[in-house]
PDB file of C-alpha atoms in Angstrom:
ATOM      1  CA  MET A  21     212.157 114.808 -62.291  1.00  0.00           C
ATOM      2  CA  PHE A  22     208.450 115.141 -61.622  1.00  0.00           C
ATOM      3  CA  GLU A  23     206.448 118.262 -62.369  1.00  0.00           C
ATOM      4  CA  ALA A  24     202.687 118.707 -62.586  1.00  0.00           C
ATOM      5  CA  ARG A  25     200.741 121.951 -62.887  1.00  0.00           C
ATOM      6  CA  LEU A  26     197.052 122.469 -62.255  1.00  0.00           C
ATOM      7  CA  ALA A  27     195.269 125.672 -63.278  1.00  0.00           C
ATOM      8  CA  SER A  28     193.256 125.706 -60.062  1.00  0.00           C
ATOM      9  CA  THR A  29     194.229 124.732 -56.538  1.00  0.00           C
ATOM     10  CA  LEU A  30     190.564 124.256 -55.683  1.00  0.00           C
ATOM     11  CA  THR A  31     190.354 120.813 -57.286  1.00  0.00           C
ATOM     12  CA  LEU A  32     193.495 119.689 -55.451  1.00  0.00           C
ATOM     13  CA  LYS A  33     192.007 120.944 -52.174  1.00  0.00           C
ATOM     14  CA  ARG A  34     188.844 118.973 -52.933  1.00  0.00           C
ATOM     15  CA  ILE A  35     190.794 115.804 -53.728  1.00  0.00           C
ATOM     16  CA  VAL A  36     192.767 116.022 -50.485  1.00  0.00           C
ATOM     17  CA  ASP A  37     189.551 116.737 -48.551  1.00  0.00           C
ATOM     18  CA  ALA A  38     188.081 113.566 -50.051  1.00  0.00           C
ATOM     19  CA  LEU A  39     191.018 111.496 -48.794  1.00  0.00           C
ATOM     20  CA  ARG A  40     192.090 112.930 -45.484  1.00  0.00           C
ATOM     21  CA  GLU A  41     189.267 111.655 -43.337  1.00  0.00           C
ATOM     22  CA  ILE A  42     190.062 108.066 -44.346  1.00  0.00           C
ATOM     23  CA  LEU A  43     193.838 108.329 -44.613  1.00  0.00           C
ATOM     24  CA  ASN A  44     196.458 110.105 -42.553  1.00  0.00           C
ATOM     25  CA  GLN A  45     199.270 109.407 -44.954  1.00  0.00           C
ATOM     26  CA  SER A  46     199.476 108.066 -48.461  1.00  0.00           C
ATOM     27  CA  THR A  47     201.876 107.509 -51.316  1.00  0.00           C
ATOM     28  CA  LEU A  48     201.275 109.057 -54.713  1.00  0.00           C
ATOM     29  CA  ASP A  49     202.704 106.871 -57.451  1.00  0.00           C
ATOM     30  CA  CYS A  50     203.651 109.130 -60.335  1.00  0.00           C
ATOM     31  CA  SER A  51     204.445 107.768 -63.793  1.00  0.00           C
ATOM     32  CA  ASP A  52     204.433 109.117 -67.341  1.00  0.00           C
ATOM     33  CA  THR A  53     200.710 108.320 -67.635  1.00  0.00           C
ATOM     34  CA  GLY A  54     199.639 110.188 -64.498  1.00  0.00           C
ATOM     35  CA  ILE A  55     199.212 109.845 -60.752  1.00  0.00           C
ATOM     36  CA  GLN A  56     197.779 106.848 -58.916  1.00  0.00           C
ATOM     37  CA  MET A  57     197.200 106.302 -55.240  1.00  0.00           C
ATOM     38  CA  GLN A  58     195.722 103.385 -53.380  1.00  0.00           C
ATOM     39  CA  ALA A  59     195.380 102.847 -49.651  1.00  0.00           C
ATOM     40  CA  MET A  60     193.292 101.111 -47.030  1.00  0.00           C
ATOM     41  CA  ASP A  61     191.996 102.949 -43.994  1.00  0.00           C
ATOM     42  CA  ASN A  62     193.600 102.079 -40.642  1.00  0.00           C
ATOM     43  CA  SER A  63     190.908  99.525 -39.800  1.00  0.00           C
ATOM     44  CA  HIS A  64     191.221  97.791 -43.205  1.00  0.00           C
ATOM     45  CA  VAL A  65     187.497  98.078 -43.832  1.00  0.00           C
ATOM     46  CA  SER A  66     187.677 100.350 -46.857  1.00  0.00           C
ATOM     47  CA  LEU A  67     190.076 101.096 -49.657  1.00  0.00           C
ATOM     48  CA  VAL A  68     190.410 104.290 -51.629  1.00  0.00           C
ATOM     49  CA  SER A  69     191.888 104.489 -55.086  1.00  0.00           C
ATOM     50  CA  LEU A  70     192.751 107.747 -56.837  1.00  0.00           C
ATOM     51  CA  CYS A  71     193.621 108.104 -60.510  1.00  0.00           C
ATOM     52  CA  LEU A  72     194.554 111.368 -62.213  1.00  0.00           C
ATOM     53  CA  ARG A  73     195.610 110.937 -65.821  1.00  0.00           C
ATOM     54  CA  LYS A  74     198.279 113.275 -67.120  1.00  0.00           C
ATOM     55  CA  GLU A  75     195.694 114.982 -69.357  1.00  0.00           C
ATOM     56  CA  TYR A  76     194.126 116.329 -66.179  1.00  0.00           C
ATOM     57  CA  PHE A  77     197.114 118.625 -65.710  1.00  0.00           C
ATOM     58  CA  GLU A  78     197.937 121.817 -67.547  1.00  0.00           C
ATOM     59  CA  LYS A  79     201.527 120.635 -67.637  1.00  0.00           C
ATOM     60  CA  TYR A  80     202.811 117.175 -66.738  1.00  0.00           C
ATOM     61  CA  LYS A  81     206.316 115.786 -66.790  1.00  0.00           C
ATOM     62  CA  CYS A  82     207.523 112.559 -65.223  1.00  0.00           C
ATOM     63  CA  ASN A  83     210.736 111.147 -66.680  1.00  0.00           C
ATOM     64  CA  ARG A  84     211.049 108.375 -64.179  1.00  0.00           C
ATOM     65  CA  ASN A  85     208.490 106.684 -61.885  1.00  0.00           C
ATOM     66  CA  ILE A  86     208.501 108.331 -58.495  1.00  0.00           C
ATOM     67  CA  SER A  87     206.608 107.650 -55.258  1.00  0.00           C
ATOM     68  CA  LEU A  88     205.724 110.604 -53.060  1.00  0.00           C
ATOM     69  CA  GLY A  89     204.857 109.667 -49.476  1.00  0.00           C
ATOM     70  CA  LEU A  90     202.721 112.462 -48.091  1.00  0.00           C
ATOM     71  CA  ASP A  91     201.264 113.367 -44.735  1.00  0.00           C
ATOM     72  CA  LEU A  92     197.789 114.550 -45.671  1.00  0.00           C
ATOM     73  CA  LYS A  93     197.421 116.795 -42.613  1.00  0.00           C
ATOM     74  CA  SER A  94     200.591 118.645 -43.570  1.00  0.00           C
ATOM     75  CA  LEU A  95     199.482 118.838 -47.202  1.00  0.00           C
ATOM     76  CA  THR A  96     196.147 120.300 -46.076  1.00  0.00           C
ATOM     77  CA  LYS A  97     197.999 122.962 -44.076  1.00  0.00           C
ATOM     78  CA  VAL A  98     200.003 123.952 -47.150  1.00  0.00           C
ATOM     79  CA  LEU A  99     196.893 124.021 -49.349  1.00  0.00           C
ATOM     80  CA  LYS A 100     195.224 126.332 -46.828  1.00  0.00           C
ATOM     81  CA  CYS A 101     197.940 128.869 -47.652  1.00  0.00           C
ATOM     82  CA  ALA A 102     196.698 129.033 -51.250  1.00  0.00           C
ATOM     83  CA  ASN A 103     193.625 130.554 -52.844  1.00  0.00           C
ATOM     84  CA  GLY A 104     191.329 128.248 -54.753  1.00  0.00           C
ATOM     85  CA  ASP A 105     191.963 130.093 -58.024  1.00  0.00           C
ATOM     86  CA  ASP A 106     195.765 129.980 -57.665  1.00  0.00           C
ATOM     87  CA  ALA A 107     197.577 127.757 -60.136  1.00  0.00           C
ATOM     88  CA  VAL A 108     199.603 125.071 -58.381  1.00  0.00           C
ATOM     89  CA  THR A 109     202.773 123.318 -59.512  1.00  0.00           C
ATOM     90  CA  ILE A 110     203.993 120.199 -57.729  1.00  0.00           C
ATOM     91  CA  LYS A 111     207.664 119.385 -58.218  1.00  0.00           C
ATOM     92  CA  ALA A 112     209.988 116.679 -56.965  1.00  0.00           C
ATOM     93  CA  ALA A 113     213.484 115.739 -58.049  1.00  0.00           C
ATOM     94  CA  ASP A 114     214.392 112.066 -58.544  1.00  0.00           C
ATOM     95  CA  LYS A 115     215.020 110.408 -55.167  1.00  0.00           C
ATOM     96  CA  ALA A 116     214.076 113.622 -53.396  1.00  0.00           C
ATOM     97  CA  ASP A 117     213.175 113.732 -49.720  1.00  0.00           C
ATOM     98  CA  LYS A 118     210.861 116.683 -50.249  1.00  0.00           C
ATOM     99  CA  VAL A 119     208.205 117.912 -52.615  1.00  0.00           C
ATOM    100  CA  GLU A 120     207.753 121.529 -53.649  1.00  0.00           C
ATOM    101  CA  LEU A 121     204.388 123.190 -54.115  1.00  0.00           C
ATOM    102  CA  SER A 122     204.323 126.547 -55.886  1.00  0.00           C
ATOM    103  CA  PHE A 123     201.234 128.689 -56.048  1.00  0.00           C
ATOM    104  CA  GLU A 124     200.707 131.474 -58.522  1.00  0.00           C
ATOM    105  CA  SER A 125     197.829 133.925 -58.199  1.00  0.00           C
ATOM    106  CA  ALA A 126     195.384 134.296 -61.080  1.00  0.00           C
ATOM    107  CA  GLY A 127     196.934 137.644 -62.068  1.00  0.00           C
ATOM    108  CA  LYS A 128     200.450 136.143 -61.692  1.00  0.00           C
ATOM    109  CA  GLU A 129     201.430 139.010 -59.347  1.00  0.00           C
ATOM    110  CA  ARG A 130     201.970 136.759 -56.321  1.00  0.00           C
ATOM    111  CA  THR A 131     203.899 133.521 -56.090  1.00  0.00           C
ATOM    112  CA  ALA A 132     204.463 131.391 -53.014  1.00  0.00           C
ATOM    113  CA  ASP A 133     206.609 128.264 -52.676  1.00  0.00           C
ATOM    114  CA  TYR A 134     206.358 125.646 -49.968  1.00  0.00           C
ATOM    115  CA  GLU A 135     208.413 122.546 -49.284  1.00  0.00           C
ATOM    116  CA  LEU A 136     206.948 119.455 -47.705  1.00  0.00           C
ATOM    117  CA  ARG A 137     209.039 116.663 -46.293  1.00  0.00           C
ATOM    118  CA  LEU A 138     208.310 113.323 -47.919  1.00  0.00           C
ATOM    119  CA  LEU A 139     207.644 110.205 -45.872  1.00  0.00           C
ATOM    120  CA  ASN A 140     208.955 106.740 -46.471  1.00  0.00           C
ATOM    121  CA  LEU A 141     205.755 104.740 -46.242  1.00  0.00           C
ATOM    122  CA  ASP A 142     205.418 101.002 -46.396  1.00  0.00           C
ATOM    123  CA  GLN A 143     202.310 100.550 -48.434  1.00  0.00           C
ATOM    124  CA  GLU A 144     200.562  97.323 -49.259  1.00  0.00           C
ATOM    125  CA  HIS A 145     199.264  97.251 -52.782  1.00  0.00           C
ATOM    126  CA  LEU A 146     196.147  95.242 -53.463  1.00  0.00           C
ATOM    127  CA  ALA A 147     195.106  94.105 -56.912  1.00  0.00           C
ATOM    128  CA  ILE A 148     191.559  95.287 -57.505  1.00  0.00           C
ATOM    129  CA  PRO A 149     189.937  92.855 -59.925  1.00  0.00           C
ATOM    130  CA  GLU A 150     187.595  94.054 -62.646  1.00  0.00           C
ATOM    131  CA  THR A 151     184.199  93.322 -61.155  1.00  0.00           C
ATOM    132  CA  GLU A 152     180.964  92.842 -63.033  1.00  0.00           C
ATOM    133  CA  TYR A 153     178.520  94.565 -60.716  1.00  0.00           C
ATOM    134  CA  ASN A 154     174.993  93.121 -60.732  1.00  0.00           C
ATOM    135  CA  CYS A 155     173.611  96.550 -59.940  1.00  0.00           C
ATOM    136  CA  VAL A 156     175.021  99.859 -61.141  1.00  0.00           C
ATOM    137  CA  VAL A 157     173.360 103.069 -60.015  1.00  0.00           C
ATOM    138  CA  HIS A 158     174.171 106.640 -60.970  1.00  0.00           C
ATOM    139  CA  MET A 159     172.676 109.396 -58.862  1.00  0.00           C
ATOM    140  CA  PRO A 160     173.414 113.021 -58.001  1.00  0.00           C
ATOM    141  CA  ALA A 161     176.355 113.099 -55.574  1.00  0.00           C
ATOM    142  CA  THR A 162     174.458 115.520 -53.322  1.00  0.00           C
ATOM    143  CA  GLU A 163     171.523 113.087 -53.111  1.00  0.00           C
ATOM    144  CA  PHE A 164     173.819 110.253 -52.031  1.00  0.00           C
ATOM    145  CA  ALA A 165     175.414 112.526 -49.394  1.00  0.00           C
ATOM    146  CA  ARG A 166     171.994 113.466 -48.074  1.00  0.00           C
ATOM    147  CA  ILE A 167     170.884 109.823 -47.850  1.00  0.00           C
ATOM    148  CA  CYS A 168     174.082 108.813 -45.997  1.00  0.00           C
ATOM    149  CA  ARG A 169     173.609 111.692 -43.547  1.00  0.00           C
ATOM    150  CA  ASP A 170     169.973 110.801 -42.911  1.00  0.00           C
ATOM    151  CA  MET A 171     170.728 107.079 -42.478  1.00  0.00           C
ATOM    152  CA  ALA A 172     173.437 107.874 -39.908  1.00  0.00           C
ATOM    153  CA  THR A 173     170.768 109.319 -37.597  1.00  0.00           C
ATOM    154  CA  PHE A 174     169.178 105.896 -37.221  1.00  0.00           C
ATOM    155  CA  SER A 175     171.845 103.241 -37.218  1.00  0.00           C
ATOM    156  CA  GLU A 176     175.492 102.398 -37.711  1.00  0.00           C
ATOM    157  CA  SER A 177     174.511  99.759 -40.300  1.00  0.00           C
ATOM    158  CA  VAL A 178     172.917 100.643 -43.603  1.00  0.00           C
ATOM    159  CA  VAL A 179     171.320  98.059 -45.855  1.00  0.00           C
ATOM    160  CA  ILE A 180     171.498  98.891 -49.542  1.00  0.00           C
ATOM    161  CA  ALA A 181     169.040  96.846 -51.593  1.00  0.00           C
ATOM    162  CA  CYS A 182     168.859  97.279 -55.316  1.00  0.00           C
ATOM    163  CA  SER A 183     166.352  95.795 -57.729  1.00  0.00           C
ATOM    164  CA  LYS A 184     164.685  96.817 -60.982  1.00  0.00           C
ATOM    165  CA  GLU A 185     162.182  98.800 -58.896  1.00  0.00           C
ATOM    166  CA  GLY A 186     164.895 101.020 -57.483  1.00  0.00           C
ATOM    167  CA  ILE A 187     167.606 101.379 -54.883  1.00  0.00           C
ATOM    168  CA  LYS A 188     166.580 101.310 -51.235  1.00  0.00           C
ATOM    169  CA  PHE A 189     168.623 102.435 -48.245  1.00  0.00           C
ATOM    170  CA  SER A 190     167.463 101.199 -44.838  1.00  0.00           C
ATOM    171  CA  ALA A 191     168.652 101.739 -41.292  1.00  0.00           C
ATOM    172  CA  SER A 192     167.023 100.722 -38.054  1.00  0.00           C
ATOM    173  CA  GLY A 193     168.067 101.293 -34.476  1.00  0.00           C
ATOM    174  CA  GLU A 194     166.797 102.161 -31.007  1.00  0.00           C
ATOM    175  CA  MET A 195     165.196 105.381 -32.185  1.00  0.00           C
ATOM    176  CA  GLY A 196     163.270 103.761 -35.025  1.00  0.00           C
ATOM    177  CA  ALA A 197     163.788 103.037 -38.679  1.00  0.00           C
ATOM    178  CA  ALA A 198     164.470 104.888 -41.911  1.00  0.00           C
ATOM    179  CA  ASN A 199     163.858 103.768 -45.481  1.00  0.00           C
ATOM    180  CA  ILE A 200     164.726 105.846 -48.517  1.00  0.00           C
ATOM    181  CA  LYS A 201     163.938 104.549 -51.979  1.00  0.00           C
ATOM    182  CA  LEU A 202     164.986 106.076 -55.265  1.00  0.00           C
ATOM    183  CA  SER A 203     163.489 105.038 -58.574  1.00  0.00           C
ATOM    184  CA  GLU A 204     164.950 105.655 -61.984  1.00  0.00           C
ATOM    185  CA  THR A 205     164.053 109.112 -63.272  1.00  0.00           C
ATOM    186  CA  THR A 206     163.109 109.863 -66.852  1.00  0.00           C
ATOM    187  CA  LYS A 207     165.367 112.925 -66.882  1.00  0.00           C
ATOM    188  CA  GLY A 208     168.330 110.680 -66.141  1.00  0.00           C
ATOM    189  CA  GLU A 209     169.374 112.101 -62.756  1.00  0.00           C
ATOM    190  CA  VAL A 210     169.034 108.605 -61.343  1.00  0.00           C
ATOM    191  CA  SER A 211     169.817 105.604 -63.543  1.00  0.00           C
ATOM    192  CA  ILE A 212     169.569 102.044 -62.308  1.00  0.00           C
ATOM    193  CA  GLN A 213     170.898  99.008 -64.182  1.00  0.00           C
ATOM    194  CA  VAL A 214     170.100  95.670 -62.599  1.00  0.00           C
ATOM    195  CA  ASP A 215     171.033  92.167 -63.761  1.00  0.00           C
ATOM    196  CA  GLU A 216     170.189  90.513 -60.455  1.00  0.00           C
ATOM    197  CA  PRO A 217     168.820  92.140 -57.294  1.00  0.00           C
ATOM    198  CA  VAL A 218     171.402  92.583 -54.524  1.00  0.00           C
ATOM    199  CA  ALA A 219     171.030  93.505 -50.844  1.00  0.00           C
ATOM    200  CA  LEU A 220     174.055  94.069 -48.626  1.00  0.00           C
ATOM    201  CA  SER A 221     174.773  95.657 -45.269  1.00  0.00           C
ATOM    202  CA  PHE A 222     177.475  98.292 -44.764  1.00  0.00           C
ATOM    203  CA  ALA A 223     178.931 100.486 -42.040  1.00  0.00           C
ATOM    204  CA  GLY A 224     177.251 103.871 -42.438  1.00  0.00           C
ATOM    205  CA  ARG A 225     180.201 105.714 -40.912  1.00  0.00           C
ATOM    206  CA  TYR A 226     182.336 104.832 -43.936  1.00  0.00           C
ATOM    207  CA  LEU A 227     179.628 105.749 -46.425  1.00  0.00           C
ATOM    208  CA  SER A 228     179.443 109.184 -44.816  1.00  0.00           C
ATOM    209  CA  THR A 229     183.206 109.536 -45.057  1.00  0.00           C
ATOM    210  CA  PHE A 230     183.107 108.779 -48.789  1.00  0.00           C
ATOM    211  CA  THR A 231     180.696 111.656 -49.321  1.00  0.00           C
ATOM    212  CA  ARG A 232     183.539 114.059 -48.509  1.00  0.00           C
ATOM    213  CA  ALA A 233     184.217 113.695 -52.257  1.00  0.00           C
ATOM    214  CA  THR A 234     180.823 115.219 -53.144  1.00  0.00           C
ATOM    215  CA  PRO A 235     182.217 118.615 -54.300  1.00  0.00           C
ATOM    216  CA  LEU A 236     184.330 116.813 -56.918  1.00  0.00           C
ATOM    217  CA  ALA A 237     181.512 115.453 -59.048  1.00  0.00           C
ATOM    218  CA  GLU A 238     177.895 115.997 -60.071  1.00  0.00           C
ATOM    219  CA  LYS A 239     177.160 112.290 -60.143  1.00  0.00           C
ATOM    220  CA  VAL A 240     178.268 109.323 -58.089  1.00  0.00           C
ATOM    221  CA  LYS A 241     178.327 105.737 -59.349  1.00  0.00           C
ATOM    222  CA  ILE A 242     177.448 102.912 -57.013  1.00  0.00           C
ATOM    223  CA  GLY A 243     178.279  99.295 -57.870  1.00  0.00           C
ATOM    224  CA  LEU A 244     176.837  96.326 -55.984  1.00  0.00           C
ATOM    225  CA  ALA A 245     177.438  92.611 -56.357  1.00  0.00           C
ATOM    226  CA  PRO A 246     176.827  89.767 -53.895  1.00  0.00           C
ATOM    227  CA  ASP A 247     179.564  89.236 -51.312  1.00  0.00           C
ATOM    228  CA  VAL A 248     181.997  91.758 -52.753  1.00  0.00           C
ATOM    229  CA  PRO A 249     182.889  95.275 -51.621  1.00  0.00           C
ATOM    230  CA  LEU A 250     180.606  98.144 -52.534  1.00  0.00           C
ATOM    231  CA  LEU A 251     182.008 100.532 -55.124  1.00  0.00           C
ATOM    232  CA  VAL A 252     181.377 104.258 -54.730  1.00  0.00           C
ATOM    233  CA  GLU A 253     182.990 106.180 -57.577  1.00  0.00           C
ATOM    234  CA  TYR A 254     183.331 109.922 -58.075  1.00  0.00           C
ATOM    235  CA  PRO A 255     184.658 110.896 -61.499  1.00  0.00           C
ATOM    236  CA  ILE A 256     187.167 113.753 -61.598  1.00  0.00           C
ATOM    237  CA  GLU A 257     186.145 115.589 -64.746  1.00  0.00           C
ATOM    238  CA  ASP A 258     186.944 113.239 -67.665  1.00  0.00           C
ATOM    239  CA  TYR A 259     190.461 112.569 -66.489  1.00  0.00           C
ATOM    240  CA  GLY A 260     190.315 110.395 -63.435  1.00  0.00           C
ATOM    241  CA  TYR A 261     188.366 109.277 -60.398  1.00  0.00           C
ATOM    242  CA  ILE A 262     188.258 108.573 -56.731  1.00  0.00           C
ATOM    243  CA  ARG A 263     186.933 105.085 -56.058  1.00  0.00           C
ATOM    244  CA  TYR A 264     186.008 103.912 -52.598  1.00  0.00           C
ATOM    245  CA  TYR A 265     185.556 100.232 -51.842  1.00  0.00           C
ATOM    246  CA  LEU A 266     183.751  99.174 -48.687  1.00  0.00           C
ATOM    247  CA  ALA A 267     183.767  95.634 -47.310  1.00  0.00           C
ATOM    248  CA  PRO A 268     180.245  94.398 -46.518  1.00  0.00           C
ATOM    249  CA  LYS A 269     178.988  93.313 -43.128  1.00  0.00           C
ATOM    250  CA  VAL A 270     178.018  89.647 -43.029  1.00  0.00           C
ATOM    251  CA  ASP A 271     175.777  87.719 -40.661  1.00  0.00           C
ATOM    252  CA  ASP A 272     177.826  86.156 -37.924  1.00  0.00           C
TER     253      ASP A 272
ATOM    254  CA  GLN B 103     174.523  90.611 -35.373  1.00  0.00           C
ATOM    255  CA  ALA B 104     176.314  91.460 -38.624  1.00  0.00           C
ATOM    256  CA  LYS B 105     180.088  91.240 -38.589  1.00  0.00           C
ATOM    257  CA  GLN B 106     182.326  93.663 -40.453  1.00  0.00           C
ATOM    258  CA  THR B 107     184.595  91.959 -42.994  1.00  0.00           C
ATOM    259  CA  SER B 108     188.054  93.202 -43.933  1.00  0.00           C
ATOM    260  CA  ILE B 109     188.648  94.799 -47.319  1.00  0.00           C
ATOM    261  CA  ALA B 110     191.987  92.986 -47.575  1.00  0.00           C
ATOM    262  CA  SER B 111     190.203  89.622 -47.725  1.00  0.00           C
ATOM    263  CA  PHE B 112     188.577  90.580 -51.046  1.00  0.00           C
ATOM    264  CA  PHE B 113     191.653  91.748 -52.912  1.00  0.00           C
ATOM    265  CA  THR B 114     194.958  89.996 -53.420  1.00  0.00           C
ATOM    266  CA  LYS B 115     198.261  91.515 -52.414  1.00  0.00           C
ATOM    267  CA  VAL B 116     200.665  92.423 -55.191  1.00  0.00           C
TER     268      VAL B 116
END
C-alpha cells in the first residue's frame, strides 16, 4: 500500500510541468524513504532525476516498494482538474494497475477523486556517479531561464565557460553573436566556485527545457567538469530536487 | 561542427 499526501497541489503541478516537456512517460519508484524517478529523454541526450524524500509529504506511507508507471500528459490533465491550494493524496494498492488521486479543497468542503491507469514501462536505470565538478555556480533560477531564452535567439549551441572571473554563456549564429557574463555578487545571489576553468558546448534547446523547473526554486545550481554531462539542479524546498544532466557536444 | 554525445555513454546501466 502506497499513500502520500501533499498540502498543496501547486508543487505537484510544478514538478510535473518540469518533467513533461522532456518525458512523455515515467516510472515513479516509491519506497519507505520517498519517491525517486530517473529517465532519459527520447533522444538520449539528457537525463532527469527526481527525488522527493518522505519528509516532503504531509503524510507518507509505503509498506512495500512500488513502481508507478505514469503517462505525464494524462497526469497533467488530472492535475488541471484541481486547484493549486487543494491538498492532494496519491494512493496505490500493492500490484495495482491504477493510481488514485484525491483532491480536497482548502476548506475541506469539496473532494474529488480521479483514477489513472498505470503503465508497464521498461525503464533503463543508469548509475549516476558522484562527480566532483570543477566549477559549481549558484544563481537565481529566473536569471538562468532568462539567459537560456536569450541564447536561443542566436544559436542552437551554447558554450558555457566558467573561470574564477565568472560564468560566460556564448552563442553565435547567422544573425550574430551573444555573450552574457555573470560575476560573483557580494550579496550572494550568484556564487561561483572554481577549481579549474571549464568550457563546454551544449544544445540550447535542452537548457531551455530544463528551465521549466524555474517556479520550483529560487536558486539553480550548475555543475561543470571537463567531458562530463552538465548538471542543472533545482532544489525542491529542503526535501528533494530535480536534477537534469545534459551530454556535451564535442568537436567532430 | 560539434557533435552531440549521448547521455547513456557517460553513465553505466544498472
